[in-house]
CSV table of N, CA and C in Angstrom, one decimal:
chain,number,residue,atom,x,y,z
Z,1,MET,N,5.6,0.8,7.6
Z,1,MET,CA,4.4,0.3,7.2
Z,1,MET,C,4.5,0.0,5.7
Z,2,THR,N,3.7,-1.2,5.5
Z,2,THR,CA,3.7,-1.4,4.0
Z,2,THR,C,2.5,-0.6,3.4
Z,3,GLU,N,2.6,-0.6,2.0
Z,3,GLU,CA,1.5,0.1,1.3
Z,3,GLU,C,0.1,-0.5,1.8
Z,4,LYS,N,0.1,-2.0,1.9
Z,4,LYS,CA,-1.3,-2.4,2.1
Z,4,LYS,C,-1.6,-2.1,3.7
Z,5,GLN,N,-0.8,-2.1,4.5
Z,5,GLN,CA,-1.2,-1.5,5.9
Z,5,GLN,C,-1.6,-0.2,5.9
Z,6,LYS,N,-1.0,0.7,5.2
Z,6,LYS,CA,-1.3,2.0,4.9
Z,6,LYS,C,-2.7,2.2,4.5
Z,7,TYR,N,-3.1,1.3,3.4
Z,7,TYR,CA,-4.4,1.4,2.8
Z,7,TYR,C,-5.6,1.0,3.8
Z,8,TYR,N,-5.2,0.0,4.8
Z,8,TYR,CA,-6.2,-0.4,5.6
Z,8,TYR,C,-6.3,0.7,6.8
Z,9,ALA,N,-5.2,1.2,7.1
Z,9,ALA,CA,-5.2,2.3,8.3
Z,9,ALA,C,-6.0,3.4,7.7
Z,10,LEU,N,-5.8,3.9,6.5
Z,10,LEU,CA,-6.7,4.9,6.0
Z,10,LEU,C,-8.0,4.6,5.8
Z,11,GLN,N,-8.2,3.5,5.2
Z,11,GLN,CA,-9.7,3.0,5.1
Z,11,GLN,C,-10.5,2.9,6.4
Z,12,ALA,N,-9.7,2.6,7.3
Z,12,ALA,CA,-10.4,2.5,8.7
Z,12,ALA,C,-10.8,3.9,9.2
Z,13,LEU,N,-10.0,5.1,8.9
Z,13,LEU,CA,-10.2,6.4,9.1
Z,13,LEU,C,-11.4,6.9,8.4
Z,14,VAL,N,-11.5,6.5,7.1
Z,14,VAL,CA,-12.5,7.1,6.2
Z,14,VAL,C,-13.7,6.3,5.9
Z,15,CYS,N,-13.7,5.2,6.1
Z,15,CYS,CA,-14.7,4.3,5.6
Z,15,CYS,C,-16.1,4.8,5.8
Z,16,GLU,N,-16.5,5.3,6.9
Z,16,GLU,CA,-18.0,5.8,7.1
Z,16,GLU,C,-18.1,7.2,6.5
Z,17,ALA,N,-17.0,7.8,6.3
Z,17,ALA,CA,-17.1,9.3,5.8
Z,17,ALA,C,-17.1,9.4,4.1
Z,18,LEU,N,-16.5,8.5,3.6
Z,18,LEU,CA,-16.5,8.6,2.0
Z,18,LEU,C,-17.9,8.5,1.5
Z,19,PRO,N,-18.3,9.3,0.7
Z,19,PRO,CA,-19.7,9.4,0.3
Z,19,PRO,C,-19.7,8.4,-0.8
Z,20,TYR,N,-21.1,7.9,-1.1
Z,20,TYR,CA,-21.4,7.0,-2.1
Z,20,TYR,C,-20.7,7.4,-3.5
Z,21,TYR,N,-20.7,8.7,-3.8
Z,21,TYR,CA,-20.3,9.2,-5.3
Z,21,TYR,C,-18.7,9.5,-5.2
Z,22,ALA,N,-17.9,9.0,-4.2
Z,22,ALA,CA,-16.5,9.0,-4.2
Z,22,ALA,C,-16.0,8.7,-5.4
Z,23,ALA,N,-16.1,7.6,-6.0
Z,23,ALA,CA,-15.6,7.1,-7.1
Z,23,ALA,C,-15.8,7.9,-8.4
Z,24,ALA,N,-17.0,8.3,-8.5
Z,24,ALA,CA,-17.6,9.1,-9.7
Z,24,ALA,C,-16.7,10.5,-9.5
Z,25,THR,N,-16.7,11.0,-8.4
Z,25,THR,CA,-16.1,12.4,-8.2
Z,25,THR,C,-14.6,12.4,-8.6
Z,26,THR,N,-14.1,11.3,-8.1
Z,26,THR,CA,-12.4,11.0,-8.5
Z,26,THR,C,-12.3,11.0,-9.9
Z,27,ILE,N,-13.1,10.3,-10.6
Z,27,ILE,CA,-12.8,10.2,-12.0
Z,27,ILE,C,-13.2,11.5,-12.8
Z,28,SER,N,-14.2,12.3,-12.3
Z,28,SER,CA,-14.5,13.6,-12.9
Z,28,SER,C,-13.3,14.5,-12.6
Z,29,ALA,N,-12.6,14.4,-11.5
Z,29,ALA,CA,-11.4,15.2,-11.2
Z,29,ALA,C,-10.3,14.9,-12.2
Z,30,GLY,N,-10.2,13.7,-12.9
Z,30,GLY,CA,-9.3,13.4,-13.8
Z,30,GLY,C,-8.3,12.3,-13.4
Z,31,HIS,N,-8.8,11.4,-12.4
Z,31,HIS,CA,-8.0,10.3,-11.9
Z,31,HIS,C,-8.2,9.2,-13.0
Z,32,LYS,N,-7.2,8.7,-13.2
Z,32,LYS,CA,-7.0,7.7,-14.4
Z,32,LYS,C,-7.2,6.3,-13.8
Z,33,ALA,N,-8.5,5.8,-13.5
Z,33,ALA,CA,-8.9,4.5,-13.1
Z,33,ALA,C,-10.5,4.4,-13.4
Z,34,SER,N,-10.7,3.0,-13.5
Z,34,SER,CA,-12.2,2.8,-13.9
Z,34,SER,C,-13.1,3.1,-12.8
Z,35,LEU,N,-14.4,3.2,-13.1
Z,35,LEU,CA,-15.3,3.3,-12.1
Z,35,LEU,C,-15.4,2.1,-11.2
Z,36,THR,N,-15.4,1.0,-11.8
Z,36,THR,CA,-15.4,-0.3,-11.1
Z,36,THR,C,-14.4,-0.4,-10.2
Z,37,ARG,N,-13.1,-0.1,-10.6
Z,37,ARG,CA,-12.0,-0.3,-9.8
Z,37,ARG,C,-12.0,0.5,-8.5
Z,38,LEU,N,-12.4,1.8,-8.8
Z,38,LEU,CA,-12.5,2.8,-7.5
Z,38,LEU,C,-13.6,2.3,-6.5
Z,39,GLN,N,-14.7,1.8,-7.3
Z,39,GLN,CA,-15.7,1.4,-6.2
Z,39,GLN,C,-15.2,0.2,-5.3
Z,40,ASN,N,-14.5,-0.8,-6.0
Z,40,ASN,CA,-13.9,-1.9,-5.4
Z,40,ASN,C,-12.9,-1.4,-4.2
Z,41,VAL,N,-12.1,-0.5,-4.6
Z,41,VAL,CA,-11.0,0.0,-3.6
Z,41,VAL,C,-11.9,0.7,-2.6
Z,42,LYS,N,-12.8,1.5,-2.8
Z,42,LYS,CA,-13.6,2.0,-1.7
Z,42,LYS,C,-14.3,1.0,-0.8
Z,43,GLN,N,-14.7,-0.2,-1.3
Z,43,GLN,CA,-15.4,-1.2,-0.5
Z,43,GLN,C,-14.4,-2.1,0.0
Z,44,GLY,N,-13.0,-2.0,-0.2
Z,44,GLY,CA,-12.1,-2.7,0.3
Z,44,GLY,C,-11.7,-4.3,-0.4
Z,45,LYS,N,-12.5,-4.3,-1.7
Z,45,LYS,CA,-12.3,-5.7,-2.4
Z,45,LYS,C,-11.0,-5.5,-3.4
Z,46,ALA,N,-10.5,-4.3,-3.4
Z,46,ALA,CA,-9.2,-4.1,-4.2
Z,46,ALA,C,-8.3,-3.4,-3.5
Z,47,ILE,N,-7.1,-3.5,-3.3
Z,47,ILE,CA,-6.2,-2.8,-2.4
Z,47,ILE,C,-5.3,-1.9,-3.4
Z,48,SER,N,-5.5,-0.5,-3.3
Z,48,SER,CA,-4.7,0.4,-3.9
Z,48,SER,C,-4.7,1.7,-3.2
Z,49,LEU,N,-3.5,1.9,-2.3
Z,49,LEU,CA,-3.5,3.1,-1.7
Z,49,LEU,C,-3.4,4.3,-2.5
Z,50,THR,N,-2.8,4.3,-3.6
Z,50,THR,CA,-3.0,5.4,-4.6
Z,50,THR,C,-4.3,5.9,-4.8
Z,51,ASP,N,-5.2,5.0,-5.1
Z,51,ASP,CA,-6.5,5.1,-5.6
Z,51,ASP,C,-7.3,5.6,-4.4
Z,52,LEU,N,-7.1,5.1,-3.2
Z,52,LEU,CA,-8.0,5.6,-2.0
Z,52,LEU,C,-7.5,6.9,-1.7
Z,53,VAL,N,-6.1,7.3,-1.8
Z,53,VAL,CA,-5.7,8.8,-1.3
Z,53,VAL,C,-6.5,9.5,-2.4
Z,54,ALA,N,-6.5,9.1,-3.7
Z,54,ALA,CA,-7.3,10.2,-4.6
Z,54,ALA,C,-8.6,10.3,-4.3
Z,55,MET,N,-9.2,9.4,-3.8
Z,55,MET,CA,-10.8,9.4,-3.6
Z,55,MET,C,-10.9,10.2,-2.3
Z,56,VAL,N,-10.0,10.1,-1.3
Z,56,VAL,CA,-10.0,10.7,-0.1
Z,56,VAL,C,-10.0,12.3,-0.5
Z,57,LYS,N,-8.9,12.6,-1.2
Z,57,LYS,CA,-8.5,14.1,-1.5
Z,57,LYS,C,-9.6,14.7,-2.3
Z,58,HIS,N,-10.4,13.9,-3.2
Z,58,HIS,CA,-11.4,14.7,-4.2
Z,58,HIS,C,-12.9,14.5,-3.5
Z,59,SER,N,-13.0,13.6,-2.4
Z,59,SER,CA,-14.3,13.7,-1.9
Z,59,SER,C,-14.5,14.1,-0.5
Z,60,LEU,N,-13.4,14.2,0.0
Z,60,LEU,CA,-13.3,14.8,1.4
Z,60,LEU,C,-12.1,15.8,1.6
Z,61,PRO,N,-12.4,16.9,0.8
Z,61,PRO,CA,-11.2,17.9,0.7
Z,61,PRO,C,-10.7,18.4,2.2
Z,62,ASP,N,-11.6,18.5,3.1
Z,62,ASP,CA,-11.2,18.9,4.5
Z,62,ASP,C,-10.4,17.9,5.3
Z,63,PHE,N,-10.5,16.8,4.9
Z,63,PHE,CA,-9.9,15.7,5.6
Z,63,PHE,C,-8.3,15.7,5.5
Z,64,LYS,N,-7.6,15.8,6.4
Z,64,LYS,CA,-6.0,16.0,6.4
Z,64,LYS,C,-5.7,14.3,6.7
Z,65,ILE,N,-5.0,13.9,5.5
Z,65,ILE,CA,-4.5,12.6,5.5
Z,65,ILE,C,-3.0,12.6,6.3
Z,66,PRO,N,-2.9,11.7,7.4
Z,66,PRO,CA,-1.8,11.7,8.1
Z,66,PRO,C,-0.6,11.2,7.0
Z,67,ALA,N,0.6,12.1,7.2
Z,67,ALA,CA,1.7,11.9,6.3
Z,67,ALA,C,2.3,10.4,6.5
Z,68,HIS,N,2.1,9.8,7.4
Z,68,HIS,CA,2.8,8.4,7.4
Z,68,HIS,C,1.9,7.4,6.7
Z,69,LEU,N,0.6,7.8,6.3
Z,69,LEU,CA,-0.1,6.9,5.6
Z,69,LEU,C,-0.2,7.2,4.1
Z,70,LEU,N,0.4,8.2,3.7
Z,70,LEU,CA,0.6,8.5,2.1
Z,70,LEU,C,1.5,7.5,1.5
Z,71,PRO,N,1.1,7.3,0.3
Z,71,PRO,CA,2.1,6.3,-0.7
Z,71,PRO,C,3.7,6.8,-0.5
Z,72,GLU,N,4.4,6.0,-0.6
Z,72,GLU,CA,6.0,6.2,-0.6
Z,72,GLU,C,6.4,7.5,-1.3
Z,73,GLU,N,6.0,7.4,-2.5
Z,73,GLU,CA,6.4,8.6,-3.4
Z,73,GLU,C,5.9,9.9,-2.9
Z,74,ALA,N,4.6,9.8,-2.6
Z,74,ALA,CA,4.0,11.3,-1.9
Z,74,ALA,C,4.6,11.5,-0.8
Z,75,ALA,N,4.8,10.6,0.1
Z,75,ALA,CA,5.5,11.1,1.4
Z,75,ALA,C,6.9,11.6,1.2
Z,76,GLU,N,7.7,11.1,0.2
Z,76,GLU,CA,8.9,11.6,-0.1
Z,76,GLU,C,9.0,13.0,-0.5
Z,77,SER,N,7.8,13.3,-1.4
Z,77,SER,CA,7.7,14.7,-1.9
Z,77,SER,C,7.4,15.7,-0.8
Z,78,VAL,N,6.6,15.2,0.1
Z,78,VAL,CA,6.1,16.1,1.4
Z,78,VAL,C,7.4,16.4,2.3
Z,79,ALA,N,8.3,15.3,2.5
Z,79,ALA,CA,9.6,15.5,3.2
Z,79,ALA,C,10.5,16.4,2.6
Z,80,ALA,N,10.6,16.5,1.3
Z,80,ALA,CA,11.5,17.4,0.5
Z,80,ALA,C,11.3,18.8,0.8
């Protein structure tokens, strides 16, 4: 899958579960992105798998992201 396909697949899994404060929570956790960018990623206006994964990890800590939907660099570290 391409990174864009992974983004849309993960977005489909979490779109209704991500809270309205997901972007703010992610920034508070130390993720380096602007609030506007993260809000756009959450809404599907900007495509960034890395940012979406960060929001899911910080806003939905109990959600297990399927390994095949992780960004390439993260998937490689999980496999190692």
